[in-house]
Amino acid sequence: MIGEIKSLHPVFRMAVDQILRDMKASGWNPVIGSGMRTNQQQAALFAQGRKGLEQVNAMRHQAGLPAIPAAENRYTVTKAGPGLSKHNLTTALLCHGRSAVDVVNGYAVDIVDKRRGWNVPDVRFWTDLGYLARKYGCEWGGDWDPPDSAHVQMKLIDSAPRSTIAV
């Protein structure tokens, strides 16, 4: 499994924990298949299917990821380069009086089946995941074109609506 889940944004972490609990209560065996990734890990995943196997595995080794066989390098696994995925770590500097602290916030995970990973033959696993992601206020990659059925991310609001006036 790739990535770190301890660094998820606290609100998103609560939603993910609830999604996992509800999936287990429905009889599924969900796990986090991919949480937060470093830019180096993202670059290695982005290279998969785009670069030669030797270069991909060298990048994966440098990023602390296991090597893949040639068959897995026939397809891409992400459309986002390093720094462009919600799986990438983001930091915010919070200031309070004379102190400042760096806070790492993650906004995306892939939830997969413990035994089958991303290759779950029963479509109900993915529809249940999508239902629960939406129920707990998250975006589900299965709603996208093309779909990314394992992907769940925190809904982010970049700014207030333009018509809003703050006084």
mmCIF file of C-alpha atoms in Angstrom:
data_model
loop_
_atom_site.group_PDB
_atom_site.id
_atom_site.type_symbol
_atom_site.label_atom_id
_atom_site.label_comp_id
_atom_site.label_asym_id
_atom_site.label_seq_id
_atom_site.Cartn_x
_atom_site.Cartn_y
_atom_site.Cartn_z
ATOM 1 C CA MET A 1 0.000 0.000 0.000
ATOM 2 C CA ILE A 2 1.248 3.458 -0.861
ATOM 3 C CA GLY A 3 1.100 6.550 1.191
ATOM 4 C CA GLU A 4 0.382 7.844 4.612
ATOM 5 C CA ILE A 5 -3.056 8.290 6.177
ATOM 6 C CA LYS A 6 -1.995 9.745 9.514
ATOM 7 C CA SER A 7 -1.414 13.085 7.799
ATOM 8 C CA LEU A 8 -4.930 13.414 6.412
ATOM 9 C CA HIS A 9 -6.804 16.609 7.194
ATOM 10 C CA PRO A 10 -8.576 15.883 10.516
ATOM 11 C CA VAL A 11 -12.085 16.426 9.106
ATOM 12 C CA PHE A 12 -11.346 14.232 6.103
ATOM 13 C CA ARG A 13 -9.791 11.561 8.339
ATOM 14 C CA MET A 14 -13.040 11.355 10.346
ATOM 15 C CA ALA A 15 -15.036 10.896 7.119
ATOM 16 C CA VAL A 16 -12.644 8.195 5.861
ATOM 17 C CA ASP A 17 -12.818 6.360 9.195
ATOM 18 C CA GLN A 18 -16.642 6.405 9.011
ATOM 19 C CA ILE A 19 -16.632 5.216 5.379
ATOM 20 C CA LEU A 20 -14.356 2.302 6.340
ATOM 21 C CA ARG A 21 -16.551 1.423 9.356
ATOM 22 C CA ASP A 22 -19.731 1.460 7.266
ATOM 23 C CA MET A 23 -18.129 -0.585 4.471
ATOM 24 C CA LYS A 24 -17.059 -3.219 7.050
ATOM 25 C CA ALA A 25 -20.559 -3.212 8.571
ATOM 26 C CA SER A 26 -21.903 -3.977 5.065
ATOM 27 C CA GLY A 27 -19.696 -7.067 4.849
ATOM 28 C CA TRP A 28 -16.831 -5.634 2.799
ATOM 29 C CA ASN A 29 -13.142 -5.754 3.698
ATOM 30 C CA PRO A 30 -11.924 -2.236 2.771
ATOM 31 C CA VAL A 31 -8.428 -0.850 3.314
ATOM 32 C CA ILE A 32 -6.596 2.287 2.321
ATOM 33 C CA GLY A 33 -4.732 1.293 -0.833
ATOM 34 C CA SER A 34 -3.140 4.668 -1.270
ATOM 35 C CA GLY A 35 -3.138 7.680 1.009
ATOM 36 C CA MET A 36 -0.833 10.638 0.949
ATOM 37 C CA ARG A 37 2.134 10.462 -1.405
ATOM 38 C CA THR A 38 5.328 12.425 -1.632
ATOM 39 C CA ASN A 39 6.025 14.249 -4.888
ATOM 40 C CA GLN A 40 8.724 11.641 -5.572
ATOM 41 C CA GLN A 41 6.176 8.810 -5.201
ATOM 42 C CA GLN A 42 3.710 10.710 -7.416
ATOM 43 C CA ALA A 43 6.396 11.166 -10.090
ATOM 44 C CA ALA A 44 7.147 7.427 -10.041
ATOM 45 C CA LEU A 45 3.461 6.562 -10.400
ATOM 46 C CA PHE A 46 3.022 9.148 -13.163
ATOM 47 C CA ALA A 47 5.966 7.616 -15.062
ATOM 48 C CA GLN A 48 4.279 4.198 -15.064
ATOM 49 C CA GLY A 49 3.014 3.412 -18.550
ATOM 50 C CA ARG A 50 4.769 6.502 -19.942
ATOM 51 C CA LYS A 51 8.451 5.580 -19.521
ATOM 52 C CA GLY A 52 10.502 2.435 -19.899
ATOM 53 C CA LEU A 53 10.334 -0.237 -17.198
ATOM 54 C CA GLU A 54 13.954 0.264 -16.104
ATOM 55 C CA GLN A 55 13.442 3.999 -15.568
ATOM 56 C CA VAL A 56 10.078 3.478 -13.834
ATOM 57 C CA ASN A 57 11.558 0.936 -11.429
ATOM 58 C CA ALA A 58 14.545 3.181 -10.715
ATOM 59 C CA MET A 59 12.129 6.009 -9.850
ATOM 60 C CA ARG A 60 10.034 3.659 -7.725
ATOM 61 C CA HIS A 61 13.137 2.462 -5.871
ATOM 62 C CA GLN A 62 14.200 6.055 -5.136
ATOM 63 C CA ALA A 63 10.683 6.807 -3.880
ATOM 64 C CA GLY A 64 10.636 3.748 -1.597
ATOM 65 C CA LEU A 65 8.113 1.837 -3.742
ATOM 66 C CA PRO A 66 8.513 -1.791 -4.860
ATOM 67 C CA ALA A 67 9.464 -2.621 -8.433
ATOM 68 C CA ILE A 68 6.724 -3.592 -10.879
ATOM 69 C CA PRO A 69 6.781 -6.217 -13.651
ATOM 70 C CA ALA A 70 6.616 -5.309 -17.333
ATOM 71 C CA ALA A 71 2.913 -6.240 -17.472
ATOM 72 C CA GLU A 72 2.076 -3.466 -14.958
ATOM 73 C CA ASN A 73 4.020 -0.893 -16.962
ATOM 74 C CA ARG A 74 1.670 -1.268 -19.928
ATOM 75 C CA TYR A 75 -0.872 1.159 -18.499
ATOM 76 C CA THR A 76 -0.917 4.451 -16.641
ATOM 77 C CA VAL A 77 -2.145 4.658 -13.060
ATOM 78 C CA THR A 78 -2.557 8.412 -12.613
ATOM 79 C CA LYS A 79 -3.191 11.450 -14.770
ATOM 80 C CA ALA A 80 -1.583 13.804 -12.243
ATOM 81 C CA GLY A 81 2.094 14.616 -12.140
ATOM 82 C CA PRO A 82 3.947 15.409 -8.912
ATOM 83 C CA GLY A 83 2.378 18.234 -6.935
ATOM 84 C CA LEU A 84 -0.859 18.066 -8.950
ATOM 85 C CA SER A 85 -2.673 15.257 -7.146
ATOM 86 C CA LYS A 86 -4.846 15.588 -4.072
ATOM 87 C CA HIS A 87 -2.840 12.555 -2.876
ATOM 88 C CA ASN A 88 0.226 14.805 -2.565
ATOM 89 C CA LEU A 89 1.122 16.244 0.790
ATOM 90 C CA THR A 90 0.269 19.887 1.293
ATOM 91 C CA THR A 91 1.436 22.042 4.145
ATOM 92 C CA ALA A 92 0.058 25.103 5.793
ATOM 93 C CA LEU A 93 1.823 27.387 8.223
ATOM 94 C CA LEU A 94 -0.419 28.206 11.151
ATOM 95 C CA CYS A 95 0.598 31.166 13.282
ATOM 96 C CA HIS A 96 -0.634 31.715 16.785
ATOM 97 C CA GLY A 97 0.904 34.537 18.756
ATOM 98 C CA ARG A 98 4.646 34.021 18.721
ATOM 99 C CA SER A 99 4.449 30.385 17.654
ATOM 100 C CA ALA A 100 4.083 28.877 14.222
ATOM 101 C CA VAL A 101 3.558 25.275 13.296
ATOM 102 C CA ASP A 102 3.592 23.446 9.971
ATOM 103 C CA VAL A 103 0.471 21.341 9.513
ATOM 104 C CA VAL A 104 0.373 18.638 6.872
ATOM 105 C CA ASN A 105 -3.045 18.102 5.366
ATOM 106 C CA GLY A 106 -3.995 15.321 3.006
ATOM 107 C CA TYR A 107 -7.131 15.397 0.952
ATOM 108 C CA ALA A 108 -7.375 12.043 -0.893
ATOM 109 C CA VAL A 109 -7.249 8.278 -0.429
ATOM 110 C CA ASP A 110 -7.909 5.213 -2.530
ATOM 111 C CA ILE A 111 -10.091 2.668 -0.746
ATOM 112 C CA VAL A 112 -9.767 -0.880 -2.078
ATOM 113 C CA ASP A 113 -10.556 -4.462 -1.063
ATOM 114 C CA LYS A 114 -7.988 -6.019 1.293
ATOM 115 C CA ARG A 115 -7.763 -9.247 -0.722
ATOM 116 C CA ARG A 116 -8.232 -8.023 -4.287
ATOM 117 C CA GLY A 117 -6.871 -4.472 -4.210
ATOM 118 C CA TRP A 118 -8.173 -2.379 -7.104
ATOM 119 C CA ASN A 119 -9.444 -5.504 -8.950
ATOM 120 C CA VAL A 120 -12.765 -6.070 -7.173
ATOM 121 C CA PRO A 121 -15.101 -7.982 -9.507
ATOM 122 C CA ASP A 122 -18.277 -7.155 -7.555
ATOM 123 C CA VAL A 123 -19.452 -3.716 -8.704
ATOM 124 C CA ARG A 124 -21.469 -3.361 -5.488
ATOM 125 C CA PHE A 125 -18.208 -2.710 -3.593
ATOM 126 C CA TRP A 126 -17.666 0.416 -5.711
ATOM 127 C CA THR A 127 -21.286 1.580 -5.638
ATOM 128 C CA ASP A 128 -21.349 1.196 -1.838
ATOM 129 C CA LEU A 129 -18.084 3.150 -1.614
ATOM 130 C CA GLY A 130 -19.510 5.911 -3.796
ATOM 131 C CA TYR A 131 -22.708 6.108 -1.780
ATOM 132 C CA LEU A 132 -20.801 6.359 1.506
ATOM 133 C CA ALA A 133 -18.281 8.870 0.170
ATOM 134 C CA ARG A 134 -21.126 11.174 -0.860
ATOM 135 C CA LYS A 135 -22.994 10.504 2.402
ATOM 136 C CA TYR A 136 -20.019 11.755 4.408
ATOM 137 C CA GLY A 137 -19.490 14.854 2.256
ATOM 138 C CA CYS A 138 -16.653 13.608 0.065
ATOM 139 C CA GLU A 139 -16.141 13.470 -3.692
ATOM 140 C CA TRP A 140 -16.024 10.024 -5.267
ATOM 141 C CA GLY A 141 -13.835 9.348 -8.298
ATOM 142 C CA GLY A 142 -16.422 6.926 -9.682
ATOM 143 C CA ASP A 143 -18.514 9.958 -10.653
ATOM 144 C CA TRP A 144 -15.752 11.240 -12.968
ATOM 145 C CA ASP A 145 -15.185 10.648 -16.667
ATOM 146 C CA PRO A 146 -13.181 8.455 -16.863
ATOM 147 C CA PRO A 147 -14.049 6.993 -13.455
ATOM 148 C CA ASP A 148 -11.515 6.346 -10.690
ATOM 149 C CA SER A 149 -13.711 4.127 -8.517
ATOM 150 C CA ALA A 150 -11.303 3.698 -5.583
ATOM 151 C CA HIS A 151 -10.613 7.431 -5.187
ATOM 152 C CA VAL A 152 -12.260 9.425 -2.376
ATOM 153 C CA GLN A 153 -11.316 13.020 -1.708
ATOM 154 C CA MET A 154 -12.317 15.837 0.565
ATOM 155 C CA LYS A 155 -14.462 18.501 -1.048
ATOM 156 C CA LEU A 156 -12.509 21.720 -1.010
ATOM 157 C CA ILE A 157 -13.855 25.218 -1.384
ATOM 158 C CA ASP A 158 -11.149 27.410 -2.872
ATOM 159 C CA SER A 159 -12.856 30.719 -2.171
ATOM 160 C CA ALA A 160 -16.138 32.355 -1.334
ATOM 161 C CA PRO A 161 -18.558 32.884 -4.215
ATOM 162 C CA ARG A 162 -17.790 36.061 -6.157
ATOM 163 C CA SER A 163 -21.190 37.560 -5.323
ATOM 164 C CA THR A 164 -20.496 37.304 -1.601
ATOM 165 C CA ILE A 165 -19.560 40.492 0.200
ATOM 166 C CA ALA A 166 -17.682 40.205 3.479
ATOM 167 C CA VAL A 167 -18.177 43.087 5.900
#
